[in-house]
PDB file of C-alpha atoms in Angstrom:
ATOM      1  CA  MET A1350      78.376  58.749  85.330  1.00  0.00           C
ATOM      2  CA  GLY A1351      77.133  56.719  82.165  1.00  0.00           C
ATOM      3  CA  THR A1352      80.704  56.560  80.414  1.00  0.00           C
ATOM      4  CA  SER A1353      84.301  55.747  81.285  1.00  0.00           C
ATOM      5  CA  ALA A1354      85.416  59.247  80.117  1.00  0.00           C
ATOM      6  CA  ALA A1355      82.741  61.307  82.095  1.00  0.00           C
ATOM      7  CA  VAL A1356      85.212  62.146  85.117  1.00  0.00           C
ATOM      8  CA  MET A1357      88.020  63.179  82.700  1.00  0.00           C
ATOM      9  CA  TRP A1358      85.613  65.622  80.672  1.00  0.00           C
ATOM     10  CA  ALA A1359      83.990  66.760  83.971  1.00  0.00           C
ATOM     11  CA  THR A1360      87.434  67.379  85.288  1.00  0.00           C
ATOM     12  CA  ILE A1361      88.609  69.205  82.178  1.00  0.00           C
ATOM     13  CA  TYR A1362      85.316  71.302  81.956  1.00  0.00           C
ATOM     14  CA  PHE A1363      85.353  72.812  85.034  1.00  0.00           C
ATOM     15  CA  ALA A1364      89.205  73.286  84.764  1.00  0.00           C
ATOM     16  CA  VAL A1365      88.599  76.224  82.469  1.00  0.00           C
ATOM     17  CA  HIS A1366      86.505  77.918  85.078  1.00  0.00           C
ATOM     18  CA  GLU A1367      89.001  77.181  87.538  1.00  0.00           C
ATOM     19  CA  LYS A1368      91.594  79.304  86.235  1.00  0.00           C
ATOM     20  CA  HIS A1369      89.374  82.271  86.470  1.00  0.00           C
ATOM     21  CA  ILE A1370      88.471  81.286  90.089  1.00  0.00           C
ATOM     22  CA  LEU A1371      92.022  81.162  91.012  1.00  0.00           C
ATOM     23  CA  ALA A1372      93.222  84.068  89.363  1.00  0.00           C
ATOM     24  CA  ASN A1373      90.832  86.372  90.735  1.00  0.00           C
ATOM     25  CA  HIS A1374      90.630  84.827  94.267  1.00  0.00           C
ATOM     26  CA  SER A1375      94.512  83.795  95.145  1.00  0.00           C
ATOM     27  CA  GLY A1376      94.741  86.676  97.607  1.00  0.00           C
ATOM     28  CA  ASN A1377      91.859  85.016  99.840  1.00  0.00           C
ATOM     29  CA  LEU A1378      92.559  81.171  99.163  1.00  0.00           C
ATOM     30  CA  LEU A1379      95.212  79.777 101.493  1.00  0.00           C
ATOM     31  CA  TYR A1380      94.531  76.104 100.522  1.00  0.00           C
ATOM     32  CA  TYR A1381      92.360  74.773  97.190  1.00  0.00           C
ATOM     33  CA  LYS A1382      91.963  71.433  96.123  1.00  0.00           C
ATOM     34  CA  ARG A1383      89.476  69.796  93.884  1.00  0.00           C
ATOM     35  CA  PHE A1384      88.482  66.259  93.113  1.00  0.00           C
ATOM     36  CA  ILE A1385      86.346  66.138  90.075  1.00  0.00           C
ATOM     37  CA  ASP A1386      83.389  68.377  91.244  1.00  0.00           C
ATOM     38  CA  ASP A1387      84.203  68.372  95.273  1.00  0.00           C
ATOM     39  CA  ILE A1388      86.241  71.322  96.160  1.00  0.00           C
ATOM     40  CA  PHE A1389      87.933  71.823  99.820  1.00  0.00           C
ATOM     41  CA  GLY A1390      89.340  75.291 100.381  1.00  0.00           C
ATOM     42  CA  ILE A1391      90.584  77.722 103.311  1.00  0.00           C
ATOM     43  CA  TRP A1392      89.327  80.957 102.482  1.00  0.00           C
ATOM     44  CA  ILE A1393      89.965  84.196 104.236  1.00  0.00           C
ATOM     45  CA  GLY A1394      87.820  87.415 104.078  1.00  0.00           C
ATOM     46  CA  ASN A1395      84.202  88.079 102.609  1.00  0.00           C
ATOM     47  CA  THR A1396      82.972  85.089 100.699  1.00  0.00           C
ATOM     48  CA  THR A1397      80.147  86.761  98.535  1.00  0.00           C
ATOM     49  CA  ASN A1398      82.085  87.288  95.480  1.00  0.00           C
ATOM     50  CA  GLU A1399      83.547  83.946  95.595  1.00  0.00           C
ATOM     51  CA  CYS A1400      80.309  82.132  95.844  1.00  0.00           C
ATOM     52  CA  ASP A1401      79.072  83.998  92.849  1.00  0.00           C
ATOM     53  CA  ASP A1402      81.933  83.403  90.648  1.00  0.00           C
ATOM     54  CA  ILE A1403      81.847  79.322  91.742  1.00  0.00           C
ATOM     55  CA  ASN A1404      78.326  79.221  90.755  1.00  0.00           C
ATOM     56  CA  ASN A1405      78.455  81.445  87.717  1.00  0.00           C
ATOM     57  CA  PHE A1406      79.354  78.663  85.123  1.00  0.00           C
ATOM     58  CA  GLY A1407      76.697  77.245  82.883  1.00  0.00           C
ATOM     59  CA  VAL A1408      74.465  74.577  84.836  1.00  0.00           C
ATOM     60  CA  LEU A1409      77.108  73.822  87.454  1.00  0.00           C
ATOM     61  CA  ILE A1410      75.750  75.314  90.634  1.00  0.00           C
ATOM     62  CA  TRP A1411      77.350  74.352  94.042  1.00  0.00           C
ATOM     63  CA  ASP A1412      74.837  76.042  96.121  1.00  0.00           C
ATOM     64  CA  ILE A1413      77.248  77.367  98.506  1.00  0.00           C
ATOM     65  CA  GLY A1414      75.915  80.880  99.135  1.00  0.00           C
ATOM     66  CA  ASP A1415      73.839  79.706 101.853  1.00  0.00           C
ATOM     67  CA  ASN A1416      76.712  77.901 103.684  1.00  0.00           C
ATOM     68  CA  LYS A1417      77.986  79.580 106.880  1.00  0.00           C
ATOM     69  CA  PRO A1418      81.437  79.841 108.112  1.00  0.00           C
ATOM     70  CA  SER A1419      81.851  76.632 110.321  1.00  0.00           C
ATOM     71  CA  LEU A1420      84.324  74.715 112.210  1.00  0.00           C
ATOM     72  CA  SER A1421      83.415  71.436 110.481  1.00  0.00           C
ATOM     73  CA  VAL A1422      83.162  70.580 106.684  1.00  0.00           C
ATOM     74  CA  ASP A1423      82.300  67.426 105.188  1.00  0.00           C
ATOM     75  CA  PHE A1424      84.690  66.487 102.134  1.00  0.00           C
ATOM     76  CA  LEU A1425      84.651  63.232 100.193  1.00  0.00           C
ATOM     77  CA  ASP A1426      84.832  60.596 102.937  1.00  0.00           C
ATOM     78  CA  LEU A1427      86.146  62.866 105.973  1.00  0.00           C
ATOM     79  CA  THR A1428      84.570  65.186 108.336  1.00  0.00           C
ATOM     80  CA  ILE A1429      87.252  67.695 109.022  1.00  0.00           C
ATOM     81  CA  MET A1430      87.004  69.732 112.157  1.00  0.00           C
ATOM     82  CA  ILE A1431      89.070  72.687 113.860  1.00  0.00           C
ATOM     83  CA  ARG A1432      88.891  71.754 117.613  1.00  0.00           C
ATOM     84  CA  GLY A1433      91.057  74.575 119.608  1.00  0.00           C
ATOM     85  CA  SER A1434      94.259  74.859 117.815  1.00  0.00           C
ATOM     86  CA  LYS A1435      94.176  71.257 116.234  1.00  0.00           C
ATOM     87  CA  ILE A1436      92.677  69.799 113.147  1.00  0.00           C
ATOM     88  CA  GLU A1437      90.686  66.758 113.788  1.00  0.00           C
ATOM     89  CA  THR A1438      88.892  64.157 111.376  1.00  0.00           C
ATOM     90  CA  LYS A1439      86.858  61.309 111.233  1.00  0.00           C
ATOM     91  CA  THR A1440      84.939  59.271 108.754  1.00  0.00           C
ATOM     92  CA  PHE A1441      81.916  60.466 106.747  1.00  0.00           C
ATOM     93  CA  GLN A1442      79.254  58.588 105.046  1.00  0.00           C
ATOM     94  CA  LYS A1443      76.358  59.710 102.879  1.00  0.00           C
ATOM     95  CA  LYS A1444      73.052  58.946 104.050  1.00  0.00           C
ATOM     96  CA  MET A1445      71.934  57.398 100.750  1.00  0.00           C
ATOM     97  CA  ASN A1446      75.149  54.935 101.046  1.00  0.00           C
ATOM     98  CA  LEU A1447      73.794  51.249 100.388  1.00  0.00           C
ATOM     99  CA  TYR A1448      76.700  49.556 101.650  1.00  0.00           C
ATOM    100  CA  LEU A1449      76.691  46.797  98.665  1.00  0.00           C
ATOM    101  CA  TYR A1450      79.476  44.944 100.161  1.00  0.00           C
ATOM    102  CA  ILE A1451      80.421  41.347  98.685  1.00  0.00           C
ATOM    103  CA  PRO A1452      77.540  38.719  99.871  1.00  0.00           C
ATOM    104  CA  PRO A1453      78.909  35.226 100.714  1.00  0.00           C
ATOM    105  CA  SER A1454      76.592  33.932  97.676  1.00  0.00           C
ATOM    106  CA  SER A1455      78.926  35.925  95.204  1.00  0.00           C
ATOM    107  CA  ALA A1456      81.284  34.098  92.931  1.00  0.00           C
ATOM    108  CA  HIS A1457      84.134  36.321  94.150  1.00  0.00           C
ATOM    109  CA  PRO A1458      87.166  34.521  95.266  1.00  0.00           C
ATOM    110  CA  THR A1459      87.139  34.023  99.229  1.00  0.00           C
ATOM    111  CA  GLY A1460      89.988  36.380  99.785  1.00  0.00           C
ATOM    112  CA  CYS A1461      88.229  39.235  98.257  1.00  0.00           C
ATOM    113  CA  ILE A1462      85.976  39.838 101.548  1.00  0.00           C
ATOM    114  CA  LYS A1463      89.233  39.667 103.618  1.00  0.00           C
ATOM    115  CA  GLY A1464      90.880  42.381 101.585  1.00  0.00           C
ATOM    116  CA  THR A1465      87.902  44.526 101.600  1.00  0.00           C
ATOM    117  CA  VAL A1466      87.667  44.136 105.549  1.00  0.00           C
ATOM    118  CA  PHE A1467      91.366  44.939 105.954  1.00  0.00           C
ATOM    119  CA  GLY A1468      91.553  47.565 103.475  1.00  0.00           C
ATOM    120  CA  LEU A1469      88.432  49.439 105.037  1.00  0.00           C
ATOM    121  CA  ILE A1470      89.630  48.778 108.643  1.00  0.00           C
ATOM    122  CA  ARG A1471      93.106  50.438 107.733  1.00  0.00           C
ATOM    123  CA  ARG A1472      91.161  53.513 106.034  1.00  0.00           C
ATOM    124  CA  TYR A1473      88.970  53.874 109.255  1.00  0.00           C
ATOM    125  CA  HIS A1474      91.902  53.657 111.629  1.00  0.00           C
ATOM    126  CA  ALA A1475      93.822  56.519 109.535  1.00  0.00           C
ATOM    127  CA  GLN A1476      90.675  58.740 109.034  1.00  0.00           C
ATOM    128  CA  ASN A1477      89.409  58.835 112.730  1.00  0.00           C
ATOM    129  CA  THR A1478      91.609  61.079 115.243  1.00  0.00           C
ATOM    130  CA  HIS A1479      89.891  59.825 118.378  1.00  0.00           C
ATOM    131  CA  ARG A1480      89.684  55.887 119.195  1.00  0.00           C
ATOM    132  CA  LYS A1481      85.945  56.167 119.854  1.00  0.00           C
ATOM    133  CA  ASP A1482      84.966  57.215 116.437  1.00  0.00           C
ATOM    134  CA  PHE A1483      87.469  54.413 114.794  1.00  0.00           C
ATOM    135  CA  ILE A1484      85.171  51.902 117.133  1.00  0.00           C
ATOM    136  CA  ALA A1485      82.149  53.335 116.186  1.00  0.00           C
ATOM    137  CA  ILE A1486      82.501  53.299 112.393  1.00  0.00           C
ATOM    138  CA  VAL A1487      84.009  49.523 112.819  1.00  0.00           C
ATOM    139  CA  ARG A1488      80.931  48.661 114.735  1.00  0.00           C
ATOM    140  CA  LEU A1489      78.802  50.024 111.925  1.00  0.00           C
ATOM    141  CA  PHE A1490      80.880  48.232 109.283  1.00  0.00           C
ATOM    142  CA  TYR A1491      80.386  44.979 111.305  1.00  0.00           C
ATOM    143  CA  LEU A1492      76.742  45.369 111.363  1.00  0.00           C
ATOM    144  CA  ARG A1493      76.514  46.035 107.449  1.00  0.00           C
ATOM    145  CA  LEU A1494      78.572  42.786 106.718  1.00  0.00           C
ATOM    146  CA  LEU A1495      75.990  40.816 108.835  1.00  0.00           C
ATOM    147  CA  ASN A1496      73.175  42.404 107.062  1.00  0.00           C
ATOM    148  CA  ARG A1497      74.749  41.387 103.747  1.00  0.00           C
ATOM    149  CA  GLY A1498      74.521  37.791 105.131  1.00  0.00           C
ATOM    150  CA  TRP A1499      78.218  37.033 106.360  1.00  0.00           C
ATOM    151  CA  GLU A1500      78.353  34.637 109.344  1.00  0.00           C
ATOM    152  CA  ARG A1501      78.818  36.357 112.371  1.00  0.00           C
ATOM    153  CA  THR A1502      81.776  34.212 113.782  1.00  0.00           C
ATOM    154  CA  TYR A1503      83.763  34.711 110.421  1.00  0.00           C
ATOM    155  CA  ILE A1504      83.352  38.255 110.188  1.00  0.00           C
ATOM    156  CA  ARG A1505      84.274  39.186 113.939  1.00  0.00           C
ATOM    157  CA  LYS A1506      87.426  37.178 113.308  1.00  0.00           C
ATOM    158  CA  LEU A1507      88.384  38.778 110.152  1.00  0.00           C
ATOM    159  CA  ILE A1508      87.689  42.340 111.791  1.00  0.00           C
ATOM    160  CA  LEU A1509      89.602  41.697 115.179  1.00  0.00           C
ATOM    161  CA  GLU A1510      92.410  40.376 112.945  1.00  0.00           C
ATOM    162  CA  ALA A1511      92.346  43.584 110.963  1.00  0.00           C
ATOM    163  CA  CYS A1512      92.217  45.927 113.985  1.00  0.00           C
ATOM    164  CA  SER A1513      95.321  43.881 115.647  1.00  0.00           C
ATOM    165  CA  HIS A1514      96.999  44.402 112.404  1.00  0.00           C
ATOM    166  CA  VAL A1515      96.423  48.064 111.986  1.00  0.00           C
ATOM    167  CA  ASP A1516      97.294  48.543 115.845  1.00  0.00           C
ATOM    168  CA  ARG A1517     100.568  46.382 115.250  1.00  0.00           C
ATOM    169  CA  ILE A1518     101.717  48.602 112.413  1.00  0.00           C
ATOM    170  CA  ASN A1519     101.285  51.844 114.227  1.00  0.00           C
ATOM    171  CA  HIS A1520     103.457  50.710 117.084  1.00  0.00           C
ATOM    172  CA  THR A1521     106.101  49.266 115.050  1.00  0.00           C
ATOM    173  CA  PRO A1522     108.920  51.758 113.713  1.00  0.00           C
ATOM    174  CA  ASN A1523     109.165  52.228 109.983  1.00  0.00           C
ATOM    175  CA  THR A1524     111.787  50.209 108.309  1.00  0.00           C
ATOM    176  CA  PRO A1525     112.828  50.377 104.807  1.00  0.00           C
ATOM    177  CA  GLY A1526     111.297  47.651 102.584  1.00  0.00           C
ATOM    178  CA  THR A1527     112.859  45.178 100.298  1.00  0.00           C
ATOM    179  CA  GLN A1528     112.207  45.023  96.743  1.00  0.00           C
ATOM    180  CA  PRO A1529     112.124  41.639  95.131  1.00  0.00           C
ATOM    181  CA  THR A1530     115.335  40.854  92.902  1.00  0.00           C
ATOM    182  CA  ASP A1531     115.126  40.304  89.376  1.00  0.00           C
ATOM    183  CA  ASP A1532     116.124  36.603  90.097  1.00  0.00           C
ATOM    184  CA  GLY A1533     113.215  36.081  92.364  1.00  0.00           C
ATOM    185  CA  ARG A1534     110.906  37.285  89.429  1.00  0.00           C
ATOM    186  CA  LYS A1535     112.412  35.065  86.919  1.00  0.00           C
ATOM    187  CA  ASN A1536     112.283  32.233  89.135  1.00  0.00           C
ATOM    188  CA  ARG A1537     108.531  32.278  89.390  1.00  0.00           C
ATOM    189  CA  LEU A1538     105.828  30.453  87.563  1.00  0.00           C
ATOM    190  CA  PHE A1539     102.482  32.191  87.533  1.00  0.00           C
ATOM    191  CA  ILE A1540      99.436  29.644  86.627  1.00  0.00           C
ATOM    192  CA  HIS A1541      96.466  32.078  85.496  1.00  0.00           C
ATOM    193  CA  LEU A1542      93.426  30.764  85.942  1.00  0.00           C
ATOM    194  CA  VAL A1543      89.538  32.113  85.451  1.00  0.00           C
ATOM    195  CA  PHE A1544      88.041  31.770  89.142  1.00  0.00           C
ATOM    196  CA  HIS A1545      85.115  29.902  89.660  1.00  0.00           C
ATOM    197  CA  PRO A1546      83.830  28.837  93.308  1.00  0.00           C
ATOM    198  CA  ASP A1547      83.175  25.137  92.225  1.00  0.00           C
ATOM    199  CA  ASP A1548      86.591  24.733  90.450  1.00  0.00           C
ATOM    200  CA  VAL A1549      89.322  22.864  91.750  1.00  0.00           C
ATOM    201  CA  PRO A1550      91.015  24.555  95.096  1.00  0.00           C
ATOM    202  CA  TRP A1551      94.312  26.386  94.579  1.00  0.00           C
ATOM    203  CA  LYS A1552      95.756  24.056  96.749  1.00  0.00           C
ATOM    204  CA  ARG A1553      95.121  20.977  94.820  1.00  0.00           C
ATOM    205  CA  VAL A1554      96.574  22.560  91.899  1.00  0.00           C
ATOM    206  CA  GLN A1555      99.532  23.204  93.723  1.00  0.00           C
ATOM    207  CA  GLU A1556      99.696  19.785  95.001  1.00  0.00           C
ATOM    208  CA  LEU A1557      99.197  18.433  91.275  1.00  0.00           C
ATOM    209  CA  TYR A1558     101.902  20.813  90.187  1.00  0.00           C
ATOM    210  CA  GLN A1559     104.438  19.462  92.791  1.00  0.00           C
ATOM    211  CA  LEU A1560     103.437  15.995  91.863  1.00  0.00           C
ATOM    212  CA  HIS A1561     103.724  16.305  88.148  1.00  0.00           C
ATOM    213  CA  CYS A1562     105.880  19.338  87.102  1.00  0.00           C
ATOM    214  CA  ASP A1563     107.888  20.534  90.024  1.00  0.00           C
ATOM    215  CA  ASP A1564     110.889  18.300  89.094  1.00  0.00           C
ATOM    216  CA  LEU A1565     110.906  18.897  85.367  1.00  0.00           C
ATOM    217  CA  LEU A1566     110.680  22.557  85.332  1.00  0.00           C
ATOM    218  CA  ARG A1567     112.994  23.301  88.213  1.00  0.00           C
ATOM    219  CA  ASN A1568     115.651  21.271  86.159  1.00  0.00           C
ATOM    220  CA  GLU A1569     114.746  22.399  82.703  1.00  0.00           C
ATOM    221  CA  CYS A1570     113.730  25.940  83.346  1.00  0.00           C
ATOM    222  CA  GLY A1571     114.921  26.930  86.972  1.00  0.00           C
ATOM    223  CA  ILE A1572     111.264  27.594  88.000  1.00  0.00           C
ATOM    224  CA  GLU A1573     111.657  27.384  92.004  1.00  0.00           C
ATOM    225  CA  ARG A1574     107.968  28.741  92.909  1.00  0.00           C
ATOM    226  CA  PRO A1575     104.750  28.336  91.212  1.00  0.00           C
ATOM    227  CA  THR A1576     102.019  30.866  92.032  1.00  0.00           C
ATOM    228  CA  ILE A1577      98.297  30.434  91.231  1.00  0.00           C
ATOM    229  CA  ALA A1578      96.991  33.620  89.946  1.00  0.00           C
ATOM    230  CA  TYR A1579      93.257  33.823  89.526  1.00  0.00           C
ATOM    231  CA  SER A1580      91.182  36.449  87.334  1.00  0.00           C
ATOM    232  CA  ARG A1581      87.490  37.034  87.213  1.00  0.00           C
ATOM    233  CA  PRO A1582      85.274  35.614  84.652  1.00  0.00           C
ATOM    234  CA  LYS A1583      83.744  38.622  82.354  1.00  0.00           C
ATOM    235  CA  ASN A1584      80.390  39.570  83.778  1.00  0.00           C
ATOM    236  CA  LEU A1585      77.482  41.649  82.430  1.00  0.00           C
ATOM    237  CA  GLY A1586      79.494  44.941  82.791  1.00  0.00           C
ATOM    238  CA  ASP A1587      82.264  43.809  80.583  1.00  0.00           C
ATOM    239  CA  TYR A1588      79.783  43.448  77.735  1.00  0.00           C
ATOM    240  CA  LEU A1589      77.428  46.301  78.229  1.00  0.00           C
ATOM    241  CA  THR A1590      79.765  48.987  79.566  1.00  0.00           C
ATOM    242  CA  LYS A1591      82.857  49.673  77.433  1.00  0.00           C
ATOM    243  CA  THR A1592      85.593  51.022  79.146  1.00  0.00           C
ATOM    244  CA  LYS A1593      87.529  51.987  75.828  1.00  0.00           C
ATOM    245  CA  LEU A1594      86.605  55.056  73.658  1.00  0.00           C
ATOM    246  CA  TYR A1595      86.802  54.355  69.890  1.00  0.00           C
ATOM    247  CA  GLN A1596      90.216  55.214  68.744  1.00  0.00           C
ATOM    248  CA  ALA A1597      90.448  56.958  65.190  1.00  0.00           C
ATOM    249  CA  PRO A1598      93.647  55.494  63.571  1.00  0.00           C
ATOM    250  CA  GLY A1599      96.550  57.974  63.752  1.00  0.00           C
ATOM    251  CA  GLU A1600      94.522  60.479  65.808  1.00  0.00           C
ATOM    252  CA  SER A1601      95.503  59.654  69.326  1.00  0.00           C
ATOM    253  CA  SER A1602      94.894  62.119  71.936  1.00  0.00           C
ATOM    254  CA  SER A1603      98.416  62.278  72.753  1.00  0.00           C
ATOM    255  CA  THR A1604      99.456  63.024  69.365  1.00  0.00           C
ATOM    256  CA  ILE A1605      96.954  66.057  68.886  1.00  0.00           C
ATOM    257  CA  MET A1606      97.973  67.401  72.609  1.00  0.00           C
ATOM    258  CA  GLY A1607     101.765  67.203  71.693  1.00  0.00           C
ATOM    259  CA  GLU A1608     100.859  69.222  68.158  1.00  0.00           C
ATOM    260  CA  TYR A1609      99.003  71.656  70.323  1.00  0.00           C
ATOM    261  CA  LYS A1610     101.956  72.074  72.745  1.00  0.00           C
ATOM    262  CA  ASP A1611     104.420  72.538  69.781  1.00  0.00           C
ATOM    263  CA  GLY A1612     102.122  75.359  68.225  1.00  0.00           C
ATOM    264  CA  LEU A1613     100.718  73.234  65.319  1.00  0.00           C
ATOM    265  CA  ASP A1614      97.258  73.181  64.187  1.00  0.00           C
ATOM    266  CA  PRO A1615      96.133  69.438  64.451  1.00  0.00           C
ATOM    267  CA  PRO A1616      92.919  68.668  62.429  1.00  0.00           C
TER     268      PRO A1616
END
């Protein structure tokens, strides 16, 4: 959107108009949710006035007047359908999606592509009501990763592991998780390194730690477990795109909003 604050500005901007919509049409809206400029709602009755109200707000026009009532709608990355007395879903992807997954030539840590595969497989499994839709989207995912240059055998292995993982999770009864104790956190040493693909492997770093530091830090500091924590090096985006807005001294947004809430008149 050009700036890191654009999403917040868009949300606040339309929220003013949204109050009018909800107040005037609450009797017809059984359900209403919005994510930035994407709206999902369940409407009962004539939609003419509602369409006019939504579009009647400056330059923001949703062009929903020509949309006819349907048993299927696309919202964000889901296609939501009414089938008889049930609601079914499947993954929705825009035609202009470029699917720019991390290529094998990237300087990302090797675990990043595994995280991408496992994360998306889990999402696709949750999004698709029917197994055939899940298999179809996973197949497309596999082909798109091959198009990005990944080796066929490696990606197939990752996808099969991820599919087995989500199947196992869904067939295993939920059990309360255990949180790490404070003692466990205190006895760990995090070694922070900037990742580079040609740098010393993390296993070699651990071997050197065990050889030269383990006994000393264990006896003197009580360190029982070292953890190698990688961070990415800065890229062009860090230098060219600001993620923080300028903050005037003493004029934080929380202070100003707090004064408004208390009935004051901030500058």
